mmCIF file with all atom_site columns, C-alpha atoms in Angstrom:
data_model
loop_
_atom_site.group_PDB
_atom_site.id
_atom_site.type_symbol
_atom_site.label_atom_id
_atom_site.label_alt_id
_atom_site.label_comp_id
_atom_site.label_asym_id
_atom_site.label_entity_id
_atom_site.label_seq_id
_atom_site.pdbx_PDB_ins_code
_atom_site.Cartn_x
_atom_site.Cartn_y
_atom_site.Cartn_z
_atom_site.occupancy
_atom_site.B_iso_or_equiv
_atom_site.pdbx_formal_charge
_atom_site.auth_seq_id
_atom_site.auth_comp_id
_atom_site.auth_asym_id
_atom_site.auth_atom_id
_atom_site.pdbx_PDB_model_num
ATOM 1   C CA . ARG A 1 1   ? -9.945  -2.954  0.233   1.00 0.00 ? 1   ARG A CA 1
ATOM 2   C CA . LEU A 1 2   ? -13.575 -2.509  -0.712  1.00 0.00 ? 2   LEU A CA 1
ATOM 3   C CA . VAL A 1 3   ? -15.229 0.235   -2.743  1.00 0.00 ? 3   VAL A CA 1
ATOM 4   C CA . ASP A 1 4   ? -19.023 0.229   -2.523  1.00 0.00 ? 4   ASP A CA 1
ATOM 5   C CA . ALA A 1 5   ? -18.808 -3.319  -1.102  1.00 0.00 ? 5   ALA A CA 1
ATOM 6   C CA . LEU A 1 6   ? -16.797 -4.524  -4.126  1.00 0.00 ? 6   LEU A CA 1
ATOM 7   C CA . PRO A 1 7   ? -13.273 -5.904  -3.622  1.00 0.00 ? 7   PRO A CA 1
ATOM 8   C CA . VAL A 1 8   ? -10.817 -3.723  -5.560  1.00 0.00 ? 8   VAL A CA 1
ATOM 9   C CA . SER A 1 9   ? -7.435  -4.538  -4.013  1.00 0.00 ? 9   SER A CA 1
ATOM 10  C CA . LEU A 1 10  ? -5.504  -6.955  -1.832  1.00 0.00 ? 10  LEU A CA 1
ATOM 11  C CA . GLU A 1 11  ? -3.053  -5.148  0.421   1.00 0.00 ? 11  GLU A CA 1
ATOM 12  C CA . THR A 1 12  ? -0.292  -6.290  2.742   1.00 0.00 ? 12  THR A CA 1
ATOM 13  C CA . MET A 1 13  ? 1.733   -3.885  4.871   1.00 0.00 ? 13  MET A CA 1
ATOM 14  C CA . PHE A 1 14  ? 4.678   -4.587  7.159   1.00 0.00 ? 14  PHE A CA 1
ATOM 15  C CA . ILE A 1 15  ? 5.537   -2.034  9.840   1.00 0.00 ? 15  ILE A CA 1
ATOM 16  C CA . PRO A 1 16  ? 8.428   -2.502  12.276  1.00 0.00 ? 16  PRO A CA 1
ATOM 17  C CA . GLU A 1 17  ? 7.100   -2.999  15.798  1.00 0.00 ? 17  GLU A CA 1
ATOM 18  C CA . ARG A 1 18  ? 8.928   0.042   17.162  1.00 0.00 ? 18  ARG A CA 1
ATOM 19  C CA . PHE A 1 19  ? 6.899   2.279   14.823  1.00 0.00 ? 19  PHE A CA 1
ATOM 20  C CA . LEU A 1 20  ? 3.558   0.622   15.634  1.00 0.00 ? 20  LEU A CA 1
ATOM 21  C CA . PRO A 1 21  ? 3.823   -1.534  18.766  1.00 0.00 ? 21  PRO A CA 1
ATOM 22  C CA . ARG A 1 22  ? 0.076   -2.205  19.052  1.00 0.00 ? 22  ARG A CA 1
ATOM 23  C CA . PRO A 1 23  ? -1.542  -2.286  15.592  1.00 0.00 ? 23  PRO A CA 1
ATOM 24  C CA . ASP A 1 24  ? -4.672  -3.778  17.147  1.00 0.00 ? 24  ASP A CA 1
ATOM 25  C CA . LEU A 1 25  ? -5.260  -0.470  18.956  1.00 0.00 ? 25  LEU A CA 1
ATOM 26  C CA . LEU A 1 26  ? -4.889  1.740   15.874  1.00 0.00 ? 26  LEU A CA 1
ATOM 27  C CA . GLU A 1 27  ? -8.043  3.682   15.094  1.00 0.00 ? 27  GLU A CA 1
ATOM 28  C CA . GLY A 1 28  ? -8.141  5.905   12.054  1.00 0.00 ? 28  GLY A CA 1
ATOM 29  C CA . SER A 1 29  ? -5.135  7.026   10.046  1.00 0.00 ? 29  SER A CA 1
ATOM 30  C CA . LEU A 1 30  ? -1.707  5.459   10.502  1.00 0.00 ? 30  LEU A CA 1
ATOM 31  C CA . TYR A 1 31  ? -0.088  8.716   9.371   1.00 0.00 ? 31  TYR A CA 1
ATOM 32  C CA . ALA A 1 32  ? -2.088  10.760  11.903  1.00 0.00 ? 32  ALA A CA 1
ATOM 33  C CA . HIS A 1 33  ? -1.025  8.304   14.616  1.00 0.00 ? 33  HIS A CA 1
ATOM 34  C CA . TRP A 1 34  ? 2.595   8.659   13.568  1.00 0.00 ? 34  TRP A CA 1
ATOM 35  C CA . ALA A 1 35  ? 2.380   12.476  13.562  1.00 0.00 ? 35  ALA A CA 1
ATOM 36  C CA . GLU A 1 36  ? 0.985   12.371  17.110  1.00 0.00 ? 36  GLU A CA 1
ATOM 37  C CA . ASN A 1 37  ? 4.074   10.351  18.062  1.00 0.00 ? 37  ASN A CA 1
ATOM 38  C CA . ASP A 1 38  ? 6.597   12.511  16.141  1.00 0.00 ? 38  ASP A CA 1
ATOM 39  C CA . ILE A 1 39  ? 7.143   9.894   13.452  1.00 0.00 ? 39  ILE A CA 1
ATOM 40  C CA . TYR A 1 40  ? 7.285   11.373  9.976   1.00 0.00 ? 40  TYR A CA 1
ATOM 41  C CA . PRO A 1 41  ? 7.783   9.647   6.628   1.00 0.00 ? 41  PRO A CA 1
ATOM 42  C CA . ASP A 1 42  ? 10.388  11.530  4.618   1.00 0.00 ? 42  ASP A CA 1
ATOM 43  C CA . LEU A 1 43  ? 10.859  9.467   1.468   1.00 0.00 ? 43  LEU A CA 1
ATOM 44  C CA . GLN A 1 44  ? 8.554   7.013   -0.275  1.00 0.00 ? 44  GLN A CA 1
ATOM 45  C CA . ASP A 1 45  ? 9.606   4.686   -3.061  1.00 0.00 ? 45  ASP A CA 1
ATOM 46  C CA . TYR A 1 46  ? 6.888   3.262   -5.291  1.00 0.00 ? 46  TYR A CA 1
ATOM 47  C CA . SER A 1 47  ? 7.079   0.574   -7.933  1.00 0.00 ? 47  SER A CA 1
ATOM 48  C CA . LEU A 1 48  ? 4.184   -0.134  -10.306 1.00 0.00 ? 48  LEU A CA 1
ATOM 49  C CA . THR A 1 49  ? 4.057   -3.268  -12.442 1.00 0.00 ? 49  THR A CA 1
ATOM 50  C CA . VAL A 1 50  ? 1.500   -5.420  -14.200 1.00 0.00 ? 50  VAL A CA 1
ATOM 51  C CA . HIS A 1 51  ? 0.706   -8.593  -12.248 1.00 0.00 ? 51  HIS A CA 1
ATOM 52  C CA . ILE A 1 52  ? -0.951  -11.788 -13.471 1.00 0.00 ? 52  ILE A CA 1
ATOM 53  C CA . PRO A 1 53  ? -3.063  -12.878 -10.484 1.00 0.00 ? 53  PRO A CA 1
ATOM 54  C CA . SER A 1 54  ? -2.986  -16.314 -8.933  1.00 0.00 ? 54  SER A CA 1
ATOM 55  C CA . ALA A 1 55  ? -6.141  -18.407 -8.653  1.00 0.00 ? 55  ALA A CA 1
ATOM 56  C CA . GLU A 1 56  ? -6.444  -17.352 -5.002  1.00 0.00 ? 56  GLU A CA 1
ATOM 57  C CA . GLU A 1 57  ? -6.158  -13.652 -5.872  1.00 0.00 ? 57  GLU A CA 1
ATOM 58  C CA . LEU A 1 58  ? -8.763  -14.041 -8.622  1.00 0.00 ? 58  LEU A CA 1
ATOM 59  C CA . ASN A 1 59  ? -11.084 -15.713 -6.134  1.00 0.00 ? 59  ASN A CA 1
ATOM 60  C CA . LEU A 1 60  ? -10.581 -13.073 -3.427  1.00 0.00 ? 60  LEU A CA 1
ATOM 61  C CA . LEU A 1 61  ? -11.240 -10.252 -5.890  1.00 0.00 ? 61  LEU A CA 1
ATOM 62  C CA . ASP A 1 62  ? -14.080 -12.138 -7.612  1.00 0.00 ? 62  ASP A CA 1
ATOM 63  C CA . LEU A 1 63  ? -12.433 -11.823 -11.035 1.00 0.00 ? 63  LEU A CA 1
ATOM 64  C CA . PRO A 1 64  ? -12.478 -14.025 -14.129 1.00 0.00 ? 64  PRO A CA 1
ATOM 65  C CA . GLN A 1 65  ? -9.304  -15.651 -15.435 1.00 0.00 ? 65  GLN A CA 1
ATOM 66  C CA . GLY A 1 66  ? -7.061  -13.373 -17.498 1.00 0.00 ? 66  GLY A CA 1
ATOM 67  C CA . VAL A 1 67  ? -7.725  -10.033 -15.781 1.00 0.00 ? 67  VAL A CA 1
ATOM 68  C CA . PRO A 1 68  ? -4.358  -8.394  -15.006 1.00 0.00 ? 68  PRO A CA 1
ATOM 69  C CA . LEU A 1 69  ? -3.813  -6.444  -11.817 1.00 0.00 ? 69  LEU A CA 1
ATOM 70  C CA . MET A 1 70  ? -1.605  -3.494  -11.033 1.00 0.00 ? 70  MET A CA 1
ATOM 71  C CA . LYS A 1 71  ? 1.008   -4.371  -8.407  1.00 0.00 ? 71  LYS A CA 1
ATOM 72  C CA . ILE A 1 72  ? 2.070   -1.420  -6.279  1.00 0.00 ? 72  ILE A CA 1
ATOM 73  C CA . THR A 1 73  ? 5.042   -1.750  -3.962  1.00 0.00 ? 73  THR A CA 1
ATOM 74  C CA . LEU A 1 74  ? 5.698   0.969   -1.365  1.00 0.00 ? 74  LEU A CA 1
ATOM 75  C CA . LYS A 1 75  ? 8.619   1.562   0.962   1.00 0.00 ? 75  LYS A CA 1
ATOM 76  C CA . SER A 1 76  ? 8.521   4.575   3.308   1.00 0.00 ? 76  SER A CA 1
ATOM 77  C CA . ARG A 1 77  ? 11.554  5.837   5.216   1.00 0.00 ? 77  ARG A CA 1
ATOM 78  C CA . ASN A 1 78  ? 12.025  8.527   7.834   1.00 0.00 ? 78  ASN A CA 1
ATOM 79  C CA . ALA A 1 79  ? 14.707  11.244  7.595   1.00 0.00 ? 79  ALA A CA 1
ATOM 80  C CA . GLN A 1 80  ? 17.195  8.887   9.279   1.00 0.00 ? 80  GLN A CA 1
ATOM 81  C CA . GLY A 1 81  ? 16.683  6.301   6.518   1.00 0.00 ? 81  GLY A CA 1
ATOM 82  C CA . GLU A 1 82  ? 14.827  3.822   8.717   1.00 0.00 ? 82  GLU A CA 1
ATOM 83  C CA . VAL A 1 83  ? 12.084  1.838   6.976   1.00 0.00 ? 83  VAL A CA 1
ATOM 84  C CA . LEU A 1 84  ? 8.710   2.803   8.476   1.00 0.00 ? 84  LEU A CA 1
ATOM 85  C CA . GLU A 1 85  ? 6.568   0.609   6.255   1.00 0.00 ? 85  GLU A CA 1
ATOM 86  C CA . TYR A 1 86  ? 6.882   -1.794  3.373   1.00 0.00 ? 86  TYR A CA 1
ATOM 87  C CA . GLY A 1 87  ? 3.944   -3.175  1.498   1.00 0.00 ? 87  GLY A CA 1
ATOM 88  C CA . THR A 1 88  ? 2.335   -4.393  -1.655  1.00 0.00 ? 88  THR A CA 1
ATOM 89  C CA . ALA A 1 89  ? -1.105  -3.945  -3.131  1.00 0.00 ? 89  ALA A CA 1
ATOM 90  C CA . PHE A 1 90  ? -2.650  -5.857  -6.016  1.00 0.00 ? 90  PHE A CA 1
ATOM 91  C CA . CYS A 1 91  ? -5.249  -3.535  -7.513  1.00 0.00 ? 91  CYS A CA 1
ATOM 92  C CA . LEU A 1 92  ? -7.901  -3.417  -10.190 1.00 0.00 ? 92  LEU A CA 1
ATOM 93  C CA . SER A 1 93  ? -6.442  -0.698  -12.379 1.00 0.00 ? 93  SER A CA 1
ATOM 94  C CA . ASN A 1 94  ? -9.832  0.812   -13.255 1.00 0.00 ? 94  ASN A CA 1
ATOM 95  C CA . TYR A 1 95  ? -10.298 1.910   -9.604  1.00 0.00 ? 95  TYR A CA 1
ATOM 96  C CA . PHE A 1 96  ? -6.938  3.629   -9.135  1.00 0.00 ? 96  PHE A CA 1
ATOM 97  C CA . ASN A 1 97  ? -5.182  6.561   -10.757 1.00 0.00 ? 97  ASN A CA 1
ATOM 98  C CA . PHE A 1 98  ? -1.580  7.618   -10.253 1.00 0.00 ? 98  PHE A CA 1
ATOM 99  C CA . ASP A 1 99  ? -0.170  10.960  -11.304 1.00 0.00 ? 99  ASP A CA 1
ATOM 100 C CA . PHE A 1 100 ? 3.555   11.613  -11.058 1.00 0.00 ? 100 PHE A CA 1
ATOM 101 C CA . ARG A 1 101 ? 5.618   14.753  -11.123 1.00 0.00 ? 101 ARG A CA 1
ATOM 102 C CA . VAL A 1 102 ? 9.380   14.513  -11.401 1.00 0.00 ? 102 VAL A CA 1
ATOM 103 C CA . LYS A 1 103 ? 11.552  17.546  -10.754 1.00 0.00 ? 103 LYS A CA 1
ATOM 104 C CA . LEU A 1 104 ? 14.928  17.394  -12.430 1.00 0.00 ? 104 LEU A CA 1
ATOM 105 C CA . GLN A 1 105 ? 17.346  19.667  -10.584 1.00 0.00 ? 105 GLN A CA 1
#
């Protein structure tokens, strides 16, 4: 992903073929496409960790040695519990902000 032509993250997403049979034809938002096809994410699990990048990741993001990345893992499921998407992103933490709200009961 680029922000103002600068690389800020490396992202990989896996989507089962039945939920996106022709990814090459997708234009615009994946979630808008799913809504048009009555596919709705119901639950998303996120994991955030600090990641020490490999030499290849440093090169792709044009970073010096020793710069840690934020690793974000996402798994989305529909109401039936089927996995719609699973992915990881390695991000420069100064370009991303995450706010969480947890409701207990």
